[in-house]
Coordinates of C-alpha atoms in Angstrom, one line a residue:
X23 CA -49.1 -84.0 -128.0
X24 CA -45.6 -83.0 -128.7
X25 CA -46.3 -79.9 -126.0
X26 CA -47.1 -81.6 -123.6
X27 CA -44.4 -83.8 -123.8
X28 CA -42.0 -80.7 -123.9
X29 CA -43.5 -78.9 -120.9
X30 CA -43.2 -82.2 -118.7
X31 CA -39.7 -82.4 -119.7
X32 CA -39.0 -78.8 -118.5
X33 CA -41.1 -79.5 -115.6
X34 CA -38.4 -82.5 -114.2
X35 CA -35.4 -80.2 -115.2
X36 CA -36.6 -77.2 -113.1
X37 CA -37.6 -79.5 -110.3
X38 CA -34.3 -81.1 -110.6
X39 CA -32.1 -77.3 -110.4
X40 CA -34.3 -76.7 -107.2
X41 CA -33.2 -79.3 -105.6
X42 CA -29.8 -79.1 -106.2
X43 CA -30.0 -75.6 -105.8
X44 CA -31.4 -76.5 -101.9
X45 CA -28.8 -79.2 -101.5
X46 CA -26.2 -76.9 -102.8
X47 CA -27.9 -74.2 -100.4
X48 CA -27.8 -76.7 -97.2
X49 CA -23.8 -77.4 -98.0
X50 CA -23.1 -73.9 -98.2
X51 CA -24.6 -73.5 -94.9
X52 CA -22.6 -76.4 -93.4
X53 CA -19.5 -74.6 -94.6
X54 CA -19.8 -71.6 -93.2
X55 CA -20.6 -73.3 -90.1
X56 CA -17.7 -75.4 -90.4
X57 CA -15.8 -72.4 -90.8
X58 CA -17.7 -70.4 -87.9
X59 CA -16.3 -73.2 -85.5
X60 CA -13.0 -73.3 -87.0
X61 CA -12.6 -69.7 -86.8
X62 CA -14.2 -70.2 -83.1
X63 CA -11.8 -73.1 -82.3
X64 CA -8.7 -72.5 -83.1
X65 CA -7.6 -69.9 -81.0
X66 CA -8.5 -72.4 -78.0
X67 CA -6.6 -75.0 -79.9
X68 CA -3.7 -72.6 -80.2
X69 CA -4.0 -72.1 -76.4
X70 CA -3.9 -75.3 -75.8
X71 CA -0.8 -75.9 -77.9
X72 CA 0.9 -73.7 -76.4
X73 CA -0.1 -74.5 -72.4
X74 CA 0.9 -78.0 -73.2
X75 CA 4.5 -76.4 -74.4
X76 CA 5.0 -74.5 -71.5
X77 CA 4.2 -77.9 -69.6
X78 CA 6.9 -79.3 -71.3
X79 CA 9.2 -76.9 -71.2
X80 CA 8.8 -76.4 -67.3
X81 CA 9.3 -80.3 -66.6
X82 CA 12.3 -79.9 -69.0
X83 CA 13.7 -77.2 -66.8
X84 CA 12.7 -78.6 -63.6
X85 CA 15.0 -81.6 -64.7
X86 CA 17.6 -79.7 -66.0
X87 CA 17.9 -78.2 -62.6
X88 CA 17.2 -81.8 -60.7
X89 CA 20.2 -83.4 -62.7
X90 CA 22.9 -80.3 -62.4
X91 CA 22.2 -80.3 -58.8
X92 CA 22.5 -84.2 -59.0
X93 CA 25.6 -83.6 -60.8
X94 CA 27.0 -80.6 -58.5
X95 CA 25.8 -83.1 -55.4
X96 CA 28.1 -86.2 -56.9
X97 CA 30.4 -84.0 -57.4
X98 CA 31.3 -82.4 -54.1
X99 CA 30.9 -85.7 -52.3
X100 CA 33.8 -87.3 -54.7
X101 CA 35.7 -84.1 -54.1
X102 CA 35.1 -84.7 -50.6
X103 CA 35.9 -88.2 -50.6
X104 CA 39.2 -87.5 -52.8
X105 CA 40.1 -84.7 -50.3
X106 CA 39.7 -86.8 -47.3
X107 CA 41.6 -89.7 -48.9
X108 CA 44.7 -87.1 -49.7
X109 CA 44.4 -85.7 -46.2
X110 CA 44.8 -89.5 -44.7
X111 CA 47.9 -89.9 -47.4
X112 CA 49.2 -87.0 -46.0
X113 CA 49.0 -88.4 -42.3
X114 CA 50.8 -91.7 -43.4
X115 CA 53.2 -89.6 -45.2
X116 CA 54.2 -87.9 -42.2
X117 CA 54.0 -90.5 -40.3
X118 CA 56.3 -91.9 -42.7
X119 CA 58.5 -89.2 -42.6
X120 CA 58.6 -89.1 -38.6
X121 CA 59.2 -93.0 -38.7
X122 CA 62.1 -92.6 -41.2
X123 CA 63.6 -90.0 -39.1
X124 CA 63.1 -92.1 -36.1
X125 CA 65.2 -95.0 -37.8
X126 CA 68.1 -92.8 -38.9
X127 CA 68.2 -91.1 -35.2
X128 CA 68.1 -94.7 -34.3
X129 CA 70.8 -95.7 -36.7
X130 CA 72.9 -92.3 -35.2
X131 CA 72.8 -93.3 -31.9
X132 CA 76.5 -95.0 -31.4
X133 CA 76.1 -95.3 -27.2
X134 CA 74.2 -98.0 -26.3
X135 CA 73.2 -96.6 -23.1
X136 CA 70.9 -94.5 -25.1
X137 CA 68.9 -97.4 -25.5
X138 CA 68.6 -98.1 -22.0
X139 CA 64.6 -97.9 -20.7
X140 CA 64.7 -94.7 -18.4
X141 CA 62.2 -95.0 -15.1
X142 CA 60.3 -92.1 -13.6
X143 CA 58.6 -92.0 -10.2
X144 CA 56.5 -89.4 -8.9
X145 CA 55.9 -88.7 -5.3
X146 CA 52.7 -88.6 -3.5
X147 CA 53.8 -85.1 -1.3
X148 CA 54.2 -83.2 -5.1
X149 CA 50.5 -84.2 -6.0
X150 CA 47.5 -81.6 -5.5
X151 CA 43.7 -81.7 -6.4
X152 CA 42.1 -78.4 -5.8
X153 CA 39.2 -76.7 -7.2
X154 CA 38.7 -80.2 -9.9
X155 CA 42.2 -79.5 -11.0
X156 CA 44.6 -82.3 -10.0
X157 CA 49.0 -81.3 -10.1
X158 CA 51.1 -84.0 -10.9
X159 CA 54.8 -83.5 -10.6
X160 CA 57.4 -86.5 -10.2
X161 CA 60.9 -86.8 -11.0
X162 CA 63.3 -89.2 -12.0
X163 CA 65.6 -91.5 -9.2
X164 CA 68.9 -90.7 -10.8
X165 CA 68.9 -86.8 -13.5
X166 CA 69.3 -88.6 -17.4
X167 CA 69.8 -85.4 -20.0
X168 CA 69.1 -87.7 -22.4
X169 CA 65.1 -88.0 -21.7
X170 CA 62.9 -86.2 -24.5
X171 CA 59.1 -86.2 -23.2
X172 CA 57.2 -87.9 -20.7
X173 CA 54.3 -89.9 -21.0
X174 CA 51.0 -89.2 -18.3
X175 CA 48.7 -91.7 -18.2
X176 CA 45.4 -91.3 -16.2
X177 CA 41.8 -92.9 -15.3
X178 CA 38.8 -92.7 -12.8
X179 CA 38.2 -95.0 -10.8
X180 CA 35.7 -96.0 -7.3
X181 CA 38.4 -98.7 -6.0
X182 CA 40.9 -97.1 -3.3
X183 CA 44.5 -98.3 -3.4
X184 CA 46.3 -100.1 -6.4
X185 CA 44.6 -100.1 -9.9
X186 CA 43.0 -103.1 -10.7
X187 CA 43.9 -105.1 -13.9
X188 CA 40.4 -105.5 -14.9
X189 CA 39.3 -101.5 -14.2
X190 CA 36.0 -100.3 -15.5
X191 CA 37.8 -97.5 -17.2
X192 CA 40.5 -96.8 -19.9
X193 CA 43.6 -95.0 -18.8
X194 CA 43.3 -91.7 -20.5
X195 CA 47.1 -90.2 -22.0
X196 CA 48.8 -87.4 -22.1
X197 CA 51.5 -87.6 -24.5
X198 CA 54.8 -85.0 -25.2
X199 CA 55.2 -82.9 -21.7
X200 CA 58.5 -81.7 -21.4
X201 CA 58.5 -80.7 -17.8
X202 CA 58.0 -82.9 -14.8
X203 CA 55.0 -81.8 -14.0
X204 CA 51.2 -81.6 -15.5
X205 CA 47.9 -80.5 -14.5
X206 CA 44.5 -81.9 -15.7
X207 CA 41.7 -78.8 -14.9
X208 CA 38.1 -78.8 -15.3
X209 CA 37.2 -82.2 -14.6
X210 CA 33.9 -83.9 -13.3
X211 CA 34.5 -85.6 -10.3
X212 CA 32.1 -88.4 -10.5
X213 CA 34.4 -91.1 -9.1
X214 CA 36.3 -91.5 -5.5
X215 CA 39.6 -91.5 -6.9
X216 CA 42.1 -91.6 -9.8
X217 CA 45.4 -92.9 -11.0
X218 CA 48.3 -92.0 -12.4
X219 CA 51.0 -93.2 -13.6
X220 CA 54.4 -91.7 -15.9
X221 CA 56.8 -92.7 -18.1
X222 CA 60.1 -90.7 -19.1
X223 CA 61.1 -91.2 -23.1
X224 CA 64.2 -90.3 -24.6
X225 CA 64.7 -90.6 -28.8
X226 CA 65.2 -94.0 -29.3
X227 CA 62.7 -96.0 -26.3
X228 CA 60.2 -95.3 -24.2
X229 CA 60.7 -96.5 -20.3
X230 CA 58.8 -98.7 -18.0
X231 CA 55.9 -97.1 -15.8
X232 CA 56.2 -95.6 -12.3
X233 CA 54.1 -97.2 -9.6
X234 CA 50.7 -95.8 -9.7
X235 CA 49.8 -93.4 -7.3
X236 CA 45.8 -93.0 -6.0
X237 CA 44.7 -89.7 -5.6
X238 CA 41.3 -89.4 -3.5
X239 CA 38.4 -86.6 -5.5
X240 CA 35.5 -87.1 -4.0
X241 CA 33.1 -84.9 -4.6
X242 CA 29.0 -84.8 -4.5
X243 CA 27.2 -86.2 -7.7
X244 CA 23.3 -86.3 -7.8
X245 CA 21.0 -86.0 -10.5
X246 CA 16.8 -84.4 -10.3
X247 CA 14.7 -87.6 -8.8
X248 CA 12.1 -87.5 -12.0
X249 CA 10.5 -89.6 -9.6
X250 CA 9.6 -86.5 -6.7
X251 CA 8.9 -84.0 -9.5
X252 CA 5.7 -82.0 -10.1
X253 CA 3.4 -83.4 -13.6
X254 CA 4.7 -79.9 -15.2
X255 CA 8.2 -80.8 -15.0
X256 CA 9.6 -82.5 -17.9
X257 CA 13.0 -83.7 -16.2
X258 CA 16.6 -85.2 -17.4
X259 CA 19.4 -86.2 -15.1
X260 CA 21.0 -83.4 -15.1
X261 CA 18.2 -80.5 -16.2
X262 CA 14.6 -79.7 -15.8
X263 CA 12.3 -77.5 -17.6
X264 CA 8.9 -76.2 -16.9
X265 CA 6.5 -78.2 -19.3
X266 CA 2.5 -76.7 -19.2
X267 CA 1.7 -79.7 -20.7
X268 CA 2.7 -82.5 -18.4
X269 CA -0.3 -82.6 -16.5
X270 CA -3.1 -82.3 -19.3
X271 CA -5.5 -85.1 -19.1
X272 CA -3.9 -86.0 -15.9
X273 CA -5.9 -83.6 -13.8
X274 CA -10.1 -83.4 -14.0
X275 CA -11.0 -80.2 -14.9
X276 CA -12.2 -77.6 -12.8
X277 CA -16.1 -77.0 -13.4
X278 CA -17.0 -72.9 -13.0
X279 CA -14.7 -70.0 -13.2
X280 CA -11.6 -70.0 -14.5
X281 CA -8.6 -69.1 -13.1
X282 CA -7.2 -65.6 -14.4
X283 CA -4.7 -64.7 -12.2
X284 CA -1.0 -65.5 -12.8
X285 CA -2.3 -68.4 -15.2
X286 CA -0.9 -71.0 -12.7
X287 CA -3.5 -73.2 -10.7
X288 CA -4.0 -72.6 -7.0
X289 CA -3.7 -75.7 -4.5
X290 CA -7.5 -74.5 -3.4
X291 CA -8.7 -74.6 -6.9
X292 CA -7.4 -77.9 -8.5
X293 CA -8.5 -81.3 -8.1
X294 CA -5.9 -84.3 -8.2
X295 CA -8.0 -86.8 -9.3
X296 CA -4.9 -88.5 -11.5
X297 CA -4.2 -92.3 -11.2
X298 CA -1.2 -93.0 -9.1
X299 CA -0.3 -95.4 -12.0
X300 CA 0.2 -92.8 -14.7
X301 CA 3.9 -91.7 -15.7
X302 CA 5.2 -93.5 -12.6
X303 CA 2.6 -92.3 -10.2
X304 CA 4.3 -88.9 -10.2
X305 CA 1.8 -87.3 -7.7
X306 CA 4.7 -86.2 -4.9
X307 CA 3.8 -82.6 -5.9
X308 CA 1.2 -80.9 -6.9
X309 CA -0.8 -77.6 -7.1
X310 CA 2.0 -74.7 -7.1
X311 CA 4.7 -76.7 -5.5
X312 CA 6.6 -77.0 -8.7
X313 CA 9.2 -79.0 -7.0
X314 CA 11.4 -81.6 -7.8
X315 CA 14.4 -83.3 -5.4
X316 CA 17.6 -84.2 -5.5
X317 CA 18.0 -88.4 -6.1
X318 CA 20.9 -88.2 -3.0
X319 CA 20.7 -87.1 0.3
X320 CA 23.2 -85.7 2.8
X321 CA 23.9 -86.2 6.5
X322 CA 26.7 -84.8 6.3
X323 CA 30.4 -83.1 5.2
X324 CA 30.8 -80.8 3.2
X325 CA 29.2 -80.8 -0.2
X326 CA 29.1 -78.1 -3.6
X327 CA 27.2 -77.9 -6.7
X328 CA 26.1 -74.8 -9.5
X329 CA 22.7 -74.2 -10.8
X330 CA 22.4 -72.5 -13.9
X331 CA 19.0 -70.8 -15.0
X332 CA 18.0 -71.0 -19.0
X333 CA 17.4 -67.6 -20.8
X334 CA 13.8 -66.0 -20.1
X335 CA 12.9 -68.1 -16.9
X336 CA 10.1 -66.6 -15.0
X337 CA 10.5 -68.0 -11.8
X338 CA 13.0 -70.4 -9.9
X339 CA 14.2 -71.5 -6.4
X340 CA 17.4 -73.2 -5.3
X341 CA 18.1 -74.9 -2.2
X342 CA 17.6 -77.6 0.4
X343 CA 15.0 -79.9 1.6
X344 CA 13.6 -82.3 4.3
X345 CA 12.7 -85.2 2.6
X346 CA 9.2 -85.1 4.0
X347 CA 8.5 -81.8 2.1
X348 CA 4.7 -81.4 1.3
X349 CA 3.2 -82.8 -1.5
X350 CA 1.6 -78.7 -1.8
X351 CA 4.3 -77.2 0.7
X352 CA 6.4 -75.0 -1.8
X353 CA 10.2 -74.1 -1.0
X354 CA 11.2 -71.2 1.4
X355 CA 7.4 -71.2 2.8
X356 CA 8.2 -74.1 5.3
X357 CA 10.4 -74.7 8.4
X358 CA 12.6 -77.5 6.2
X359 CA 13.2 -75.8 3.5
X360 CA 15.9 -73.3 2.9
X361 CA 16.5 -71.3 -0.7
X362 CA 17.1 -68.7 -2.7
X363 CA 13.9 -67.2 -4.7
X364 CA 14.4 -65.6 -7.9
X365 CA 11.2 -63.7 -9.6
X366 CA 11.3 -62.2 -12.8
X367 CA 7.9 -62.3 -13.6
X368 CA 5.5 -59.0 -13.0
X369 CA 7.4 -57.9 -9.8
X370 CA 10.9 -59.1 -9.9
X371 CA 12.6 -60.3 -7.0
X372 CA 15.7 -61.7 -5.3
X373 CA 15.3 -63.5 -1.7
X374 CA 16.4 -65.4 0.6
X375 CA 13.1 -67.4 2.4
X376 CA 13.1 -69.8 4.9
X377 CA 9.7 -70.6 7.1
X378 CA 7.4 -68.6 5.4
X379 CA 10.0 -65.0 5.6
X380 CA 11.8 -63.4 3.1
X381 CA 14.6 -61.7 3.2
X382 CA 15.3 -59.0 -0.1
X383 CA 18.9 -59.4 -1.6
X384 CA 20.6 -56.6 -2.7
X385 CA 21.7 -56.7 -6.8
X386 CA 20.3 -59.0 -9.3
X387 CA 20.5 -62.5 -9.5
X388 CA 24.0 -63.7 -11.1
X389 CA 23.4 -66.1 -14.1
X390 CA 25.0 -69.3 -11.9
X391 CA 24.2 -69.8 -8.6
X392 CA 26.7 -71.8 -6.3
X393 CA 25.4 -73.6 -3.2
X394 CA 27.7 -74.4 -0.5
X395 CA 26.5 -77.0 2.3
X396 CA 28.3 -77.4 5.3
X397 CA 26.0 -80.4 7.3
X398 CA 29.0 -80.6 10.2
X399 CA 28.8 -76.3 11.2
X400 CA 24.7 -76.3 10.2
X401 CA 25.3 -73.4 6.9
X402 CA 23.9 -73.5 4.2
X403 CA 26.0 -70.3 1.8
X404 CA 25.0 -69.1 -2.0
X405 CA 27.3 -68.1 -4.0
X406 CA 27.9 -65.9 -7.4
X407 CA 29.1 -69.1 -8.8
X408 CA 31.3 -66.8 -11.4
X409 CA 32.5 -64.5 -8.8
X410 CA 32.8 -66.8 -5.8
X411 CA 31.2 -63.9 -3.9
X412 CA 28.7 -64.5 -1.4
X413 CA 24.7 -63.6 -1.7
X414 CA 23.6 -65.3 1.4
X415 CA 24.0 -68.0 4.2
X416 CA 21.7 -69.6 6.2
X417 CA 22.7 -70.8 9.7
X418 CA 21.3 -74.0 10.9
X419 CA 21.0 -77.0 13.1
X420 CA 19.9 -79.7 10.8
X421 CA 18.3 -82.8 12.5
X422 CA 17.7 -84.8 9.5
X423 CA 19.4 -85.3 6.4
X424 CA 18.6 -83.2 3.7
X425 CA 18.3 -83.4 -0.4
X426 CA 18.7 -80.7 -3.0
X427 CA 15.6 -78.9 -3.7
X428 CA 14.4 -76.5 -6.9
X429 CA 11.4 -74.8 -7.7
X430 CA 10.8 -74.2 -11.4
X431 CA 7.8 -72.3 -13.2
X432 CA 8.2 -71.4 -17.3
X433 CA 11.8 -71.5 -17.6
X434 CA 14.6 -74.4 -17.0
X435 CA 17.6 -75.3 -14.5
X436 CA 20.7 -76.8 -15.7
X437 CA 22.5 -78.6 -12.7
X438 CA 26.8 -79.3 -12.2
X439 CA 27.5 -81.6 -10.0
X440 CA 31.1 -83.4 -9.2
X441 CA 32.2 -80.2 -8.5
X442 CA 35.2 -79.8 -5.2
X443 CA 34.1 -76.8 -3.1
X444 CA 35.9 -73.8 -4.4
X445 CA 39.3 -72.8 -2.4
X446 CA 37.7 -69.4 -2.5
X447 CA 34.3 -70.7 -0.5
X448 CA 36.6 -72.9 1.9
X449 CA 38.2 -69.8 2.6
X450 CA 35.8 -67.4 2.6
X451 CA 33.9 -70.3 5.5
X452 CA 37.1 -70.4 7.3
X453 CA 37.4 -66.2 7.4
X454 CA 33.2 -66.2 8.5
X455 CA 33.5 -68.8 11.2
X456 CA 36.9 -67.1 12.5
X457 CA 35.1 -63.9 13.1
X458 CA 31.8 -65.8 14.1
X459 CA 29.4 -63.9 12.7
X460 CA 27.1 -65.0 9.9
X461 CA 25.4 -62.1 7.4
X462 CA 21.8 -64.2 7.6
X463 CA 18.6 -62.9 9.4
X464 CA 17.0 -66.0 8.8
X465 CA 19.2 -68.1 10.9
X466 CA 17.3 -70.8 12.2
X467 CA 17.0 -74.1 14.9
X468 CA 15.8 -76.7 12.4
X469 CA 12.9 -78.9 14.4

């Protein structure tokens, strides 16, 4: 009895060390698996660690440059603003200065005729405008050695005569000339006349102002008519360039070959199926007439202006027009049109056309191109607009007015207009006519 007691009893304790022994089995397991992962993971979480530092550290640096270059920027706009403020101090301190020394001159002066206003007046005989330059000169009714400087005031104007009080335009001045005469060069004519006017200053006062005097400078001003222009010119008052996009979606496609000659569409080949609505119902040229007018005609006188081509242009023509030019007629290729063709493009060229002929000029094409129209003697001249040599006249009997005319393709023209004619092409004219002989063999009876 006691046995059997004693072997249950060892029964319970074995079966209780097996199963502790399994469940201390099963934890060992899940430690080493702990540790496997551990061992597994922590690199990555290193990794990790350090990818978000480097995040950090490149947002830190990225600010660190964002706020000195803040800084820098602050800093040389104050510097700038302190610099322009000490530059404006140093202007009133002259002007200080000068103002002091004007008060003690003042203070000097012991004859009171010194203070007496001093007149000037100029005479219309010593006044020139040539070649938009105009020569003032005057000079004073009675000689005063006591006058310092002179005082030249100017301004455009369209009203002949006196100036009027309420003018359009500011009198321009020209302040400090120590002679009794001036010239203004390089001006745009683009009014009828101008006026002038002088006074003489001497140390202490400034005198009244001579009469005005009205000087007559007309000259031709005109501007591209965007309005007569071909859909592939993109045009500005005073320029035009070749634009291949202009006409796209304009213009119905072509069904069948395409063209693969020059890459410019033939008149034969392209239909003109636009609206006359779109962009101004610019349809007044078309096909390869890439034309566009002058917005002023001429009848006649005498009138000059300069072309100027822009670098790399292919293909341009410069000259004069009927006004009922051909929506497809292109320039030089019809009896009322007159010009000078430049090609650069494949076979370069340099002609003078007129009614479907050409004539080949010798040399290149000069960079500005002067044209020279003479409606009262029928000529129409080029010039090397530099030079003020001649490339070519035309000699013609115009029966209708005509309008400035250019032909552009891939490239640009840059127009100048208010311009005198040249003394050098007056005289030129004059020598050409005195001989009577003209260097053109295209002259021509305009019909």
């Amino acid at each position: 009895m006691g046995s059997h007691k004693t072997f249950a009893l060892d029964s319970e304790i074995i079966t209780t060390l097996a199963n502790k022994n399994e469940e201390l089995h099963n934890f060992m397991e899940t430690l080493s698996h702990s540790l496997a992962g551990v061992q597994v993971n922590s690199p990555q979480a290193v990794s990790d660690l350090e990818e978000e530092f480097d995040r950090l550290f490149t947002i830190l640096v990225e600010m660190k440059e964002s706020m000195i270059n803040t800084i820098k920027q602050e800093g040389a706009k104050k510097t700038q603003e302190l610099q322009h403020q000490l530059t404006q101090s140093g202007s009133a301190l002259k002007s200080a200065v000068e103002l002091l020394e004007f008060a003690n001159n003042a203070l000097d002066i012991k004859d009171e005729d010194e203070f007496t206003k001093v007149e000037a007046a100029m005479e219309v005989g010593d006044c020139l405008v040539l070649d938009n330059t105009v020569s003032v000169a005057w000079k004073m009714p009675v000689e005063d050695s006591k006058i310092d400087h002179y005082i030249l005031e100017y301004r455009k104007t369209d009203h002949e005569g006196l100036p009027r009080i309420k003018d359009e335009r500011c009198w321009e001045v020209v302040d400090n000339i120590k002679t009794t005469e001036y010239s203004l060069s390089g001006l745009k004519f683009d009014s009828k006349f101008m006026n002038f006017r002088v006074r003489a200053c001497n140390k202490a006062a400034a005198g009244e102002y001579s009469d005005p005097v009205t000087l007559e400078t007309r000259a031709f001003n005109f501007g591209f008519d965007s309005s007569s222009s071909h859909l592939n010119l993109k045009v500005e008052d005073r320029s035009v360039e070749w634009d291949p996009q202009g006409g796209k979606g304009l213009e119905s496609k072509v069904k069948g070959k395409e063209n693969k000659g020059s890459g410019t569409p033939s008149p034969k080949r392209t239909s003109t199926t636009r609206s006359p609505a779109i962009r101004g119902g610019r349809d007044r040229f078309t096909g390869e007439s890439y034309t566009v007018l002058g917005d002023t005609s001429m009848d006649c006188g005498q009138h000059y202006w300069e072309v100027k081509a822009l670098k790399d242009c292919k293909s341009y023509s410069v000259g004069v027009s009927y006004r009922n030019l051909g929506k497809f007629d292109q320039l030089g290729k019809t009896n009322t049109t007159w010009c000078i063709h430049i090609n650069n493009w494949l076979q370069p060229s340099f002609a003078a056309k007129h009614n479907n002929k050409a004539k080949s000029l010798d040399g290149t094409a000069p960079g500005r191109i002067g044209v020279f129209c003479d409606l009262d003697s029928g000529q129409l001249s080029f010039y090397n607009a530099e030079t003020k040599q001649l490339i070519h006249t035309f000699k013609a009997k115009f029966s209708q007015p005509v309008v400035p005319a250019f032909m552009v393709w891939c490239g640009g023209l840059s127009l100048s207009t208010g311009m005198q004619v040249p003394s050098a092409v007056k005289s030129f004219q004059k020598a050409e006519n005195g001989l009577g002989g003209s260097n053109s063999s295209l002259n021509s009876m305009a019909q």
